[in-house]
Amino acid sequence: MITLITYAPAFGQPSASPYCTKAIWLLNMSGQSWGRSDTFDPRSMPKQKLPAIRVEETLIHDSDDIRAYLEGQGHDFDAGLSDMERATSRAFIRMAEEHMYFHIVLDRWGDDRTWPKVRDTYFKMIPKPLRRFITNRLRKSVLRGMHMQGLGRLTAKERLARIEPDLQAVTTRLWHGCFLFGNRPTAADASVAAMLGAMRATPGSTLLKTRIAEDVILCRYLDRMEQAMRAPNGDVVSLCA
Ligand SMILES: N[C@@H](CCC(=O)N[C@@H](CS)C(=O)NCC(=O)O)C(=O)O
């Protein structure tokens, strides 16, 4: 039995973290039986990040290593894809996880109107009188990290312009199939849809959230992915009809 150590669901998503949502979806797609253990504190993890899975005594952390573990168990997330498609899939995963993700961080932690809702959802277990104090320090450190990364130096409008070509790249693929690589979800969908879904689910009405929520192609894709992941062994092809 596999136990996924994950952040709890939030804002209607399977987890507050899109990487955890990705791991949940990969586990569902793999057909393995698994259970979840929710936490809000990743400090006991080897890299102080989530998700991780526990398989008997072994801890496997990082959603990419979780994927590799599941593939080692015999599941090919990209079955039927050509070498060229697998190469493109890898690039899409990197685009989602190493670029799109940071836009979510800034939307949730950097926007003064969104932050109180995010804080009170992520950290609801910390008693209210202490919550502001503890999370203010954490927020400062996250935003310092985003400043170093670079995106934190852009205005929300500049950020939206920066991510637009990524959204166009996703949309272009969706003109050709109802998932990124055809009529079934593959590994790239687990990453890309998890990021886009988190953007759409962010509370409030940031520029980015509005951009995604008003895009019919992206919203239909996200709804399809969520439906497919609720019944991963179901008839996903009919979702494309
Ligand atoms: N490359 C990792 C990234 C995981 C990650 O960044 N997790 C974030 C949540 S979205 C985290 O746990 N952050 C805690 C921290 O940095 O203190 C993966 O794919 O699993």
PDB file of C-alpha atoms and ligand atoms in Angstrom:
ATOM      1  CA  MET A   1       0.000   0.000   0.000  1.00  0.00           C
ATOM      2  CA  ILE A   2       1.295   3.428  -0.932  1.00  0.00           C
ATOM      3  CA  THR A   3       0.718   6.396   1.383  1.00  0.00           C
ATOM      4  CA  LEU A   4       0.866   9.817  -0.185  1.00  0.00           C
ATOM      5  CA  ILE A   5       2.014  12.519   2.193  1.00  0.00           C
ATOM      6  CA  THR A   6       0.357  15.657   0.905  1.00  0.00           C
ATOM      7  CA  TYR A   7      -1.039  19.042   1.747  1.00  0.00           C
ATOM      8  CA  ALA A   8      -4.789  18.955   2.379  1.00  0.00           C
ATOM      9  CA  PRO A   9      -7.368  19.816  -0.290  1.00  0.00           C
ATOM     10  CA  ALA A  10      -7.914  23.545  -0.770  1.00  0.00           C
ATOM     11  CA  PHE A  11     -10.066  25.808  -2.916  1.00  0.00           C
ATOM     12  CA  GLY A  12     -11.841  22.801  -4.452  1.00  0.00           C
ATOM     13  CA  GLN A  13      -8.566  21.197  -5.603  1.00  0.00           C
ATOM     14  CA  PRO A  14      -7.310  17.789  -4.409  1.00  0.00           C
ATOM     15  CA  SER A  15      -4.455  19.579  -2.633  1.00  0.00           C
ATOM     16  CA  ALA A  16      -3.297  23.105  -1.850  1.00  0.00           C
ATOM     17  CA  SER A  17      -0.132  22.202  -3.785  1.00  0.00           C
ATOM     18  CA  PRO A  18      -0.283  21.562  -7.525  1.00  0.00           C
ATOM     19  CA  TYR A  19       2.668  19.169  -7.177  1.00  0.00           C
ATOM     20  CA  CYS A  20       0.588  17.126  -4.722  1.00  0.00           C
ATOM     21  CA  THR A  21      -2.377  17.260  -7.108  1.00  0.00           C
ATOM     22  CA  LYS A  22      -0.049  15.995  -9.836  1.00  0.00           C
ATOM     23  CA  ALA A  23       1.060  13.127  -7.584  1.00  0.00           C
ATOM     24  CA  ILE A  24      -2.580  12.271  -6.753  1.00  0.00           C
ATOM     25  CA  TRP A  25      -3.418  12.160 -10.433  1.00  0.00           C
ATOM     26  CA  LEU A  26      -0.353  10.062 -11.292  1.00  0.00           C
ATOM     27  CA  LEU A  27      -1.303   7.614  -8.538  1.00  0.00           C
ATOM     28  CA  ASN A  28      -4.857   7.451  -9.874  1.00  0.00           C
ATOM     29  CA  MET A  29      -3.628   6.930 -13.431  1.00  0.00           C
ATOM     30  CA  SER A  30      -1.215   4.193 -12.330  1.00  0.00           C
ATOM     31  CA  GLY A  31      -4.041   2.017 -10.998  1.00  0.00           C
ATOM     32  CA  GLN A  32      -2.089   1.346  -7.749  1.00  0.00           C
ATOM     33  CA  SER A  33      -4.003   1.346  -4.505  1.00  0.00           C
ATOM     34  CA  TRP A  34      -3.008   4.221  -2.271  1.00  0.00           C
ATOM     35  CA  GLY A  35      -4.145   6.313   0.647  1.00  0.00           C
ATOM     36  CA  ARG A  36      -3.350   9.835   1.735  1.00  0.00           C
ATOM     37  CA  SER A  37      -1.933  11.367   4.882  1.00  0.00           C
ATOM     38  CA  ASP A  38      -2.500  15.116   5.021  1.00  0.00           C
ATOM     39  CA  THR A  39      -0.146  17.500   6.755  1.00  0.00           C
ATOM     40  CA  PHE A  40       0.596  21.192   6.620  1.00  0.00           C
ATOM     41  CA  ASP A  41       4.176  20.894   7.802  1.00  0.00           C
ATOM     42  CA  PRO A  42       6.813  19.507   5.405  1.00  0.00           C
ATOM     43  CA  ARG A  43       9.742  19.989   7.785  1.00  0.00           C
ATOM     44  CA  SER A  44      10.154  16.287   8.540  1.00  0.00           C
ATOM     45  CA  MET A  45      10.606  15.552   4.831  1.00  0.00           C
ATOM     46  CA  PRO A  46      14.118  15.039   3.460  1.00  0.00           C
ATOM     47  CA  LYS A  47      13.947  18.240   1.360  1.00  0.00           C
ATOM     48  CA  GLN A  48      11.258  19.939   3.515  1.00  0.00           C
ATOM     49  CA  LYS A  49       8.848  19.788   0.564  1.00  0.00           C
ATOM     50  CA  LEU A  50       5.794  17.787  -0.415  1.00  0.00           C
ATOM     51  CA  PRO A  51       4.551  15.562  -2.000  1.00  0.00           C
ATOM     52  CA  ALA A  52       6.209  12.311  -0.911  1.00  0.00           C
ATOM     53  CA  ILE A  53       5.062   8.720  -0.851  1.00  0.00           C
ATOM     54  CA  ARG A  54       5.801   6.063   1.726  1.00  0.00           C
ATOM     55  CA  VAL A  55       6.088   2.532   0.408  1.00  0.00           C
ATOM     56  CA  GLU A  56       6.662   0.182   3.337  1.00  0.00           C
ATOM     57  CA  GLU A  57       9.714   1.757   5.034  1.00  0.00           C
ATOM     58  CA  THR A  58      10.874   3.784   2.032  1.00  0.00           C
ATOM     59  CA  LEU A  59      10.127   7.457   1.526  1.00  0.00           C
ATOM     60  CA  ILE A  60      10.134   8.725  -2.055  1.00  0.00           C
ATOM     61  CA  HIS A  61       9.934  12.478  -2.374  1.00  0.00           C
ATOM     62  CA  ASP A  62       9.489  14.825  -5.333  1.00  0.00           C
ATOM     63  CA  SER A  63       6.629  14.258  -7.764  1.00  0.00           C
ATOM     64  CA  ASP A  64       9.117  13.357 -10.508  1.00  0.00           C
ATOM     65  CA  ASP A  65      10.573  10.565  -8.377  1.00  0.00           C
ATOM     66  CA  ILE A  66       7.050   9.408  -7.543  1.00  0.00           C
ATOM     67  CA  ARG A  67       6.424   9.169 -11.267  1.00  0.00           C
ATOM     68  CA  ALA A  68       9.680   7.234 -11.731  1.00  0.00           C
ATOM     69  CA  TYR A  69       8.676   4.847  -8.925  1.00  0.00           C
ATOM     70  CA  LEU A  70       5.268   4.189 -10.503  1.00  0.00           C
ATOM     71  CA  GLU A  71       6.906   3.664 -13.885  1.00  0.00           C
ATOM     72  CA  GLY A  72       9.310   1.241 -12.233  1.00  0.00           C
ATOM     73  CA  GLN A  73       6.231  -0.679 -11.103  1.00  0.00           C
ATOM     74  CA  GLY A  74       5.281  -1.102 -14.756  1.00  0.00           C
ATOM     75  CA  HIS A  75       2.987   1.833 -15.544  1.00  0.00           C
ATOM     76  CA  ASP A  76       3.807   3.861 -18.656  1.00  0.00           C
ATOM     77  CA  PHE A  77       2.081   7.252 -18.351  1.00  0.00           C
ATOM     78  CA  ASP A  78       2.991   8.084 -21.931  1.00  0.00           C
ATOM     79  CA  ALA A  79       1.997   4.801 -23.550  1.00  0.00           C
ATOM     80  CA  GLY A  80       1.483   5.202 -27.277  1.00  0.00           C
ATOM     81  CA  LEU A  81       3.466   8.453 -27.550  1.00  0.00           C
ATOM     82  CA  SER A  82       6.240   8.710 -30.134  1.00  0.00           C
ATOM     83  CA  ASP A  83       9.791   9.681 -29.158  1.00  0.00           C
ATOM     84  CA  MET A  84       9.114  13.202 -30.419  1.00  0.00           C
ATOM     85  CA  GLU A  85       5.946  13.469 -28.342  1.00  0.00           C
ATOM     86  CA  ARG A  86       7.751  12.192 -25.260  1.00  0.00           C
ATOM     87  CA  ALA A  87      10.424  14.850 -25.792  1.00  0.00           C
ATOM     88  CA  THR A  88       7.771  17.578 -26.118  1.00  0.00           C
ATOM     89  CA  SER A  89       5.969  16.210 -23.065  1.00  0.00           C
ATOM     90  CA  ARG A  90       9.136  16.611 -21.001  1.00  0.00           C
ATOM     91  CA  ALA A  91       9.437  20.243 -22.113  1.00  0.00           C
ATOM     92  CA  PHE A  92       5.785  20.940 -21.218  1.00  0.00           C
ATOM     93  CA  ILE A  93       6.292  19.426 -17.775  1.00  0.00           C
ATOM     94  CA  ARG A  94       9.299  21.658 -17.178  1.00  0.00           C
ATOM     95  CA  MET A  95       7.383  24.710 -18.450  1.00  0.00           C
ATOM     96  CA  ALA A  96       4.547  23.940 -16.020  1.00  0.00           C
ATOM     97  CA  GLU A  97       6.662  23.102 -12.997  1.00  0.00           C
ATOM     98  CA  GLU A  98       9.563  25.497 -13.342  1.00  0.00           C
ATOM     99  CA  HIS A  99       7.722  28.517 -14.700  1.00  0.00           C
ATOM    100  CA  MET A 100       3.934  28.385 -14.436  1.00  0.00           C
ATOM    101  CA  TYR A 101       4.156  27.237 -10.812  1.00  0.00           C
ATOM    102  CA  PHE A 102       5.877  30.439  -9.661  1.00  0.00           C
ATOM    103  CA  HIS A 103       3.011  32.505 -11.032  1.00  0.00           C
ATOM    104  CA  ILE A 104       0.715  30.622  -8.638  1.00  0.00           C
ATOM    105  CA  VAL A 105       3.045  31.337  -5.727  1.00  0.00           C
ATOM    106  CA  LEU A 106       3.009  35.062  -6.488  1.00  0.00           C
ATOM    107  CA  ASP A 107      -0.751  35.143  -6.989  1.00  0.00           C
ATOM    108  CA  ARG A 108      -1.366  33.396  -3.678  1.00  0.00           C
ATOM    109  CA  TRP A 109       1.414  34.757  -1.455  1.00  0.00           C
ATOM    110  CA  GLY A 110       2.125  38.096  -3.135  1.00  0.00           C
ATOM    111  CA  ASP A 111      -1.314  39.621  -3.654  1.00  0.00           C
ATOM    112  CA  ASP A 112      -2.458  41.499  -0.532  1.00  0.00           C
ATOM    113  CA  ARG A 113      -6.136  40.881  -1.314  1.00  0.00           C
ATOM    114  CA  THR A 114      -5.690  37.136  -1.898  1.00  0.00           C
ATOM    115  CA  TRP A 115      -3.233  36.432   0.884  1.00  0.00           C
ATOM    116  CA  PRO A 116      -5.612  36.582   3.917  1.00  0.00           C
ATOM    117  CA  LYS A 117      -7.815  33.863   2.372  1.00  0.00           C
ATOM    118  CA  VAL A 118      -4.784  31.778   1.421  1.00  0.00           C
ATOM    119  CA  ARG A 119      -3.272  32.209   4.892  1.00  0.00           C
ATOM    120  CA  ASP A 120      -6.486  31.253   6.671  1.00  0.00           C
ATOM    121  CA  THR A 121      -6.880  28.173   4.438  1.00  0.00           C
ATOM    122  CA  TYR A 122      -3.304  26.890   4.427  1.00  0.00           C
ATOM    123  CA  PHE A 123      -2.670  27.597   8.104  1.00  0.00           C
ATOM    124  CA  LYS A 124      -6.103  27.221   9.684  1.00  0.00           C
ATOM    125  CA  MET A 125      -4.689  24.815  12.258  1.00  0.00           C
ATOM    126  CA  ILE A 126      -2.515  27.544  13.783  1.00  0.00           C
ATOM    127  CA  PRO A 127      -4.551  29.370  16.446  1.00  0.00           C
ATOM    128  CA  LYS A 128      -5.706  32.730  15.103  1.00  0.00           C
ATOM    129  CA  PRO A 129      -3.782  34.974  17.533  1.00  0.00           C
ATOM    130  CA  LEU A 130      -0.498  33.322  16.478  1.00  0.00           C
ATOM    131  CA  ARG A 131      -1.350  32.787  12.805  1.00  0.00           C
ATOM    132  CA  ARG A 132      -0.606  36.264  11.509  1.00  0.00           C
ATOM    133  CA  PHE A 133       2.715  36.464  13.337  1.00  0.00           C
ATOM    134  CA  ILE A 134       4.003  33.045  12.205  1.00  0.00           C
ATOM    135  CA  THR A 135       2.790  33.312   8.637  1.00  0.00           C
ATOM    136  CA  ASN A 136       4.060  36.872   8.112  1.00  0.00           C
ATOM    137  CA  ARG A 137       7.618  35.602   8.546  1.00  0.00           C
ATOM    138  CA  LEU A 138       6.960  32.707   6.214  1.00  0.00           C
ATOM    139  CA  ARG A 139       5.346  34.982   3.645  1.00  0.00           C
ATOM    140  CA  LYS A 140       8.325  37.352   3.718  1.00  0.00           C
ATOM    141  CA  SER A 141      10.700  34.468   3.129  1.00  0.00           C
ATOM    142  CA  VAL A 142       8.614  33.079   0.224  1.00  0.00           C
ATOM    143  CA  LEU A 143       8.468  36.517  -1.404  1.00  0.00           C
ATOM    144  CA  ARG A 144      12.213  36.990  -0.907  1.00  0.00           C
ATOM    145  CA  GLY A 145      12.687  33.699  -2.758  1.00  0.00           C
ATOM    146  CA  MET A 146      10.454  34.935  -5.583  1.00  0.00           C
ATOM    147  CA  HIS A 147      12.456  38.159  -5.777  1.00  0.00           C
ATOM    148  CA  MET A 148      15.635  36.124  -6.160  1.00  0.00           C
ATOM    149  CA  GLN A 149      13.971  33.891  -8.744  1.00  0.00           C
ATOM    150  CA  GLY A 150      13.088  37.007 -10.733  1.00  0.00           C
ATOM    151  CA  LEU A 151       9.341  36.790 -11.357  1.00  0.00           C
ATOM    152  CA  GLY A 152       8.794  38.530  -8.025  1.00  0.00           C
ATOM    153  CA  ARG A 153      10.229  41.705  -9.562  1.00  0.00           C
ATOM    154  CA  LEU A 154       7.434  41.941 -12.161  1.00  0.00           C
ATOM    155  CA  THR A 155       4.065  43.630 -11.741  1.00  0.00           C
ATOM    156  CA  ALA A 156       0.966  41.427 -12.057  1.00  0.00           C
ATOM    157  CA  LYS A 157       0.448  42.821 -15.557  1.00  0.00           C
ATOM    158  CA  GLU A 158       4.022  42.072 -16.581  1.00  0.00           C
ATOM    159  CA  ARG A 159       3.670  38.574 -15.181  1.00  0.00           C
ATOM    160  CA  LEU A 160       0.547  37.973 -17.181  1.00  0.00           C
ATOM    161  CA  ALA A 161       2.393  38.977 -20.361  1.00  0.00           C
ATOM    162  CA  ARG A 162       5.249  36.643 -19.407  1.00  0.00           C
ATOM    163  CA  ILE A 163       3.001  33.594 -18.992  1.00  0.00           C
ATOM    164  CA  GLU A 164       0.793  34.259 -22.033  1.00  0.00           C
ATOM    165  CA  PRO A 165       3.025  32.374 -24.535  1.00  0.00           C
ATOM    166  CA  ASP A 166       2.945  29.327 -22.223  1.00  0.00           C
ATOM    167  CA  LEU A 167      -0.858  29.444 -22.187  1.00  0.00           C
ATOM    168  CA  GLN A 168      -0.864  29.770 -25.959  1.00  0.00           C
ATOM    169  CA  ALA A 169       1.413  26.728 -26.255  1.00  0.00           C
ATOM    170  CA  VAL A 170      -1.000  24.674 -24.137  1.00  0.00           C
ATOM    171  CA  THR A 171      -3.976  25.920 -26.143  1.00  0.00           C
ATOM    172  CA  THR A 172      -2.274  25.062 -29.430  1.00  0.00           C
ATOM    173  CA  ARG A 173      -1.872  21.459 -28.340  1.00  0.00           C
ATOM    174  CA  LEU A 174      -5.503  21.363 -27.213  1.00  0.00           C
ATOM    175  CA  TRP A 175      -6.643  22.314 -30.720  1.00  0.00           C
ATOM    176  CA  HIS A 176      -5.291  18.897 -31.731  1.00  0.00           C
ATOM    177  CA  GLY A 177      -6.737  16.684 -29.018  1.00  0.00           C
ATOM    178  CA  CYS A 178      -8.791  16.886 -25.877  1.00  0.00           C
ATOM    179  CA  PHE A 179      -5.754  16.200 -23.705  1.00  0.00           C
ATOM    180  CA  LEU A 180      -2.233  17.455 -24.432  1.00  0.00           C
ATOM    181  CA  PHE A 181      -1.157  14.354 -26.333  1.00  0.00           C
ATOM    182  CA  GLY A 182      -4.374  12.948 -27.729  1.00  0.00           C
ATOM    183  CA  ASN A 183      -7.562  11.601 -26.264  1.00  0.00           C
ATOM    184  CA  ARG A 184      -6.164  10.236 -23.011  1.00  0.00           C
ATOM    185  CA  PRO A 185      -4.434  11.995 -20.126  1.00  0.00           C
ATOM    186  CA  THR A 186      -0.672  11.461 -20.025  1.00  0.00           C
ATOM    187  CA  ALA A 187       2.071  12.563 -17.639  1.00  0.00           C
ATOM    188  CA  ALA A 188       2.133  16.085 -19.100  1.00  0.00           C
ATOM    189  CA  ASP A 189      -1.561  16.551 -18.303  1.00  0.00           C
ATOM    190  CA  ALA A 190      -0.922  15.686 -14.662  1.00  0.00           C
ATOM    191  CA  SER A 191       1.580  18.562 -14.437  1.00  0.00           C
ATOM    192  CA  VAL A 192       0.047  21.153 -16.737  1.00  0.00           C
ATOM    193  CA  ALA A 193      -3.589  20.722 -15.637  1.00  0.00           C
ATOM    194  CA  ALA A 194      -2.529  20.726 -11.968  1.00  0.00           C
ATOM    195  CA  MET A 195      -0.870  24.133 -12.459  1.00  0.00           C
ATOM    196  CA  LEU A 196      -3.703  25.625 -14.518  1.00  0.00           C
ATOM    197  CA  GLY A 197      -6.286  24.203 -12.110  1.00  0.00           C
ATOM    198  CA  ALA A 198      -4.485  25.832  -9.176  1.00  0.00           C
ATOM    199  CA  MET A 199      -4.445  29.153 -11.031  1.00  0.00           C
ATOM    200  CA  ARG A 200      -8.170  28.950 -11.665  1.00  0.00           C
ATOM    201  CA  ALA A 201      -8.877  27.923  -8.075  1.00  0.00           C
ATOM    202  CA  THR A 202      -6.931  30.755  -6.437  1.00  0.00           C
ATOM    203  CA  PRO A 203      -9.372  32.817  -4.377  1.00  0.00           C
ATOM    204  CA  GLY A 204     -10.267  36.348  -5.448  1.00  0.00           C
ATOM    205  CA  SER A 205      -9.912  37.713  -8.917  1.00  0.00           C
ATOM    206  CA  THR A 206      -6.251  38.235  -9.754  1.00  0.00           C
ATOM    207  CA  LEU A 207      -5.357  38.966 -13.379  1.00  0.00           C
ATOM    208  CA  LEU A 208      -4.036  35.437 -13.846  1.00  0.00           C
ATOM    209  CA  LYS A 209      -7.020  33.711 -12.256  1.00  0.00           C
ATOM    210  CA  THR A 210      -9.368  35.779 -14.429  1.00  0.00           C
ATOM    211  CA  ARG A 211      -7.297  35.016 -17.550  1.00  0.00           C
ATOM    212  CA  ILE A 212      -7.682  31.255 -16.980  1.00  0.00           C
ATOM    213  CA  ALA A 213     -11.279  31.352 -15.729  1.00  0.00           C
ATOM    214  CA  GLU A 214     -12.405  33.230 -18.834  1.00  0.00           C
ATOM    215  CA  ASP A 215     -10.635  30.945 -21.324  1.00  0.00           C
ATOM    216  CA  VAL A 216     -13.176  28.464 -22.644  1.00  0.00           C
ATOM    217  CA  ILE A 217     -10.615  26.044 -24.100  1.00  0.00           C
ATOM    218  CA  LEU A 218      -8.538  25.910 -20.932  1.00  0.00           C
ATOM    219  CA  CYS A 219     -11.602  25.627 -18.674  1.00  0.00           C
ATOM    220  CA  ARG A 220     -13.062  22.772 -20.708  1.00  0.00           C
ATOM    221  CA  TYR A 221      -9.693  21.045 -20.581  1.00  0.00           C
ATOM    222  CA  LEU A 222      -9.506  21.431 -16.798  1.00  0.00           C
ATOM    223  CA  ASP A 223     -13.048  20.162 -16.304  1.00  0.00           C
ATOM    224  CA  ARG A 224     -12.287  17.167 -18.553  1.00  0.00           C
ATOM    225  CA  MET A 225      -9.093  16.388 -16.675  1.00  0.00           C
ATOM    226  CA  GLU A 226     -10.839  16.603 -13.289  1.00  0.00           C
ATOM    227  CA  GLN A 227     -13.586  14.317 -14.553  1.00  0.00           C
ATOM    228  CA  ALA A 228     -11.090  11.838 -15.996  1.00  0.00           C
ATOM    229  CA  MET A 229      -9.175  11.779 -12.722  1.00  0.00           C
ATOM    230  CA  ARG A 230     -12.320  11.066 -10.711  1.00  0.00           C
ATOM    231  CA  ALA A 231     -12.698   7.819 -12.702  1.00  0.00           C
ATOM    232  CA  PRO A 232      -9.190   7.178 -14.053  1.00  0.00           C
ATOM    233  CA  ASN A 233     -10.092   3.742 -15.367  1.00  0.00           C
ATOM    234  CA  GLY A 234     -13.353   4.964 -16.857  1.00  0.00           C
ATOM    235  CA  ASP A 235     -14.169   5.742 -20.421  1.00  0.00           C
ATOM    236  CA  VAL A 236     -12.002   8.825 -20.893  1.00  0.00           C
ATOM    237  CA  VAL A 237     -12.456   8.743 -24.655  1.00  0.00           C
ATOM    238  CA  SER A 238     -16.141   9.613 -24.262  1.00  0.00           C
ATOM    239  CA  LEU A 239     -15.050  12.813 -22.480  1.00  0.00           C
ATOM    240  CA  CYS A 240     -13.621  13.920 -25.805  1.00  0.00           C
ATOM    241  CA  ALA A 241     -16.813  13.469 -27.781  1.00  0.00           C
TER     242      ALA A 241
HETATM  243  N1  LIG B   1      10.000  19.488  -7.413  1.00  0.00           N
HETATM  244  C1  LIG B   1       9.101  19.236  -6.306  1.00  0.00           C
HETATM  245  C2  LIG B   1       8.475  20.546  -5.863  1.00  0.00           C
HETATM  246  C3  LIG B   1       7.579  20.377  -4.639  1.00  0.00           C
HETATM  247  C4  LIG B   1       7.271  21.723  -3.996  1.00  0.00           C
HETATM  248  O1  LIG B   1       7.816  22.777  -4.357  1.00  0.00           O
HETATM  249  N2  LIG B   1       6.403  21.684  -2.987  1.00  0.00           N
HETATM  250  C5  LIG B   1       6.059  22.897  -2.274  1.00  0.00           C
HETATM  251  C6  LIG B   1       4.546  23.069  -2.224  1.00  0.00           C
HETATM  252  S1  LIG B   1       3.859  23.508  -3.765  1.00  0.00           S
HETATM  253  C7  LIG B   1       6.495  22.762  -0.832  1.00  0.00           C
HETATM  254  O2  LIG B   1       6.307  21.746  -0.205  1.00  0.00           O
HETATM  255  N3  LIG B   1       7.076  23.840  -0.277  1.00  0.00           N
HETATM  256  C8  LIG B   1       7.422  23.894   1.118  1.00  0.00           C
HETATM  257  C9  LIG B   1       8.534  24.820   1.371  1.00  0.00           C
HETATM  258  O3  LIG B   1       9.199  25.251   0.416  1.00  0.00           O
HETATM  259  O4  LIG B   1       8.764  25.109   2.547  1.00  0.00           O
HETATM  260  C10 LIG B   1       8.057  18.196  -6.743  1.00  0.00           C
HETATM  261  O5  LIG B   1       7.824  18.060  -7.944  1.00  0.00           O
HETATM  262  O6  LIG B   1       7.553  17.472  -5.877  1.00  0.00           O
END
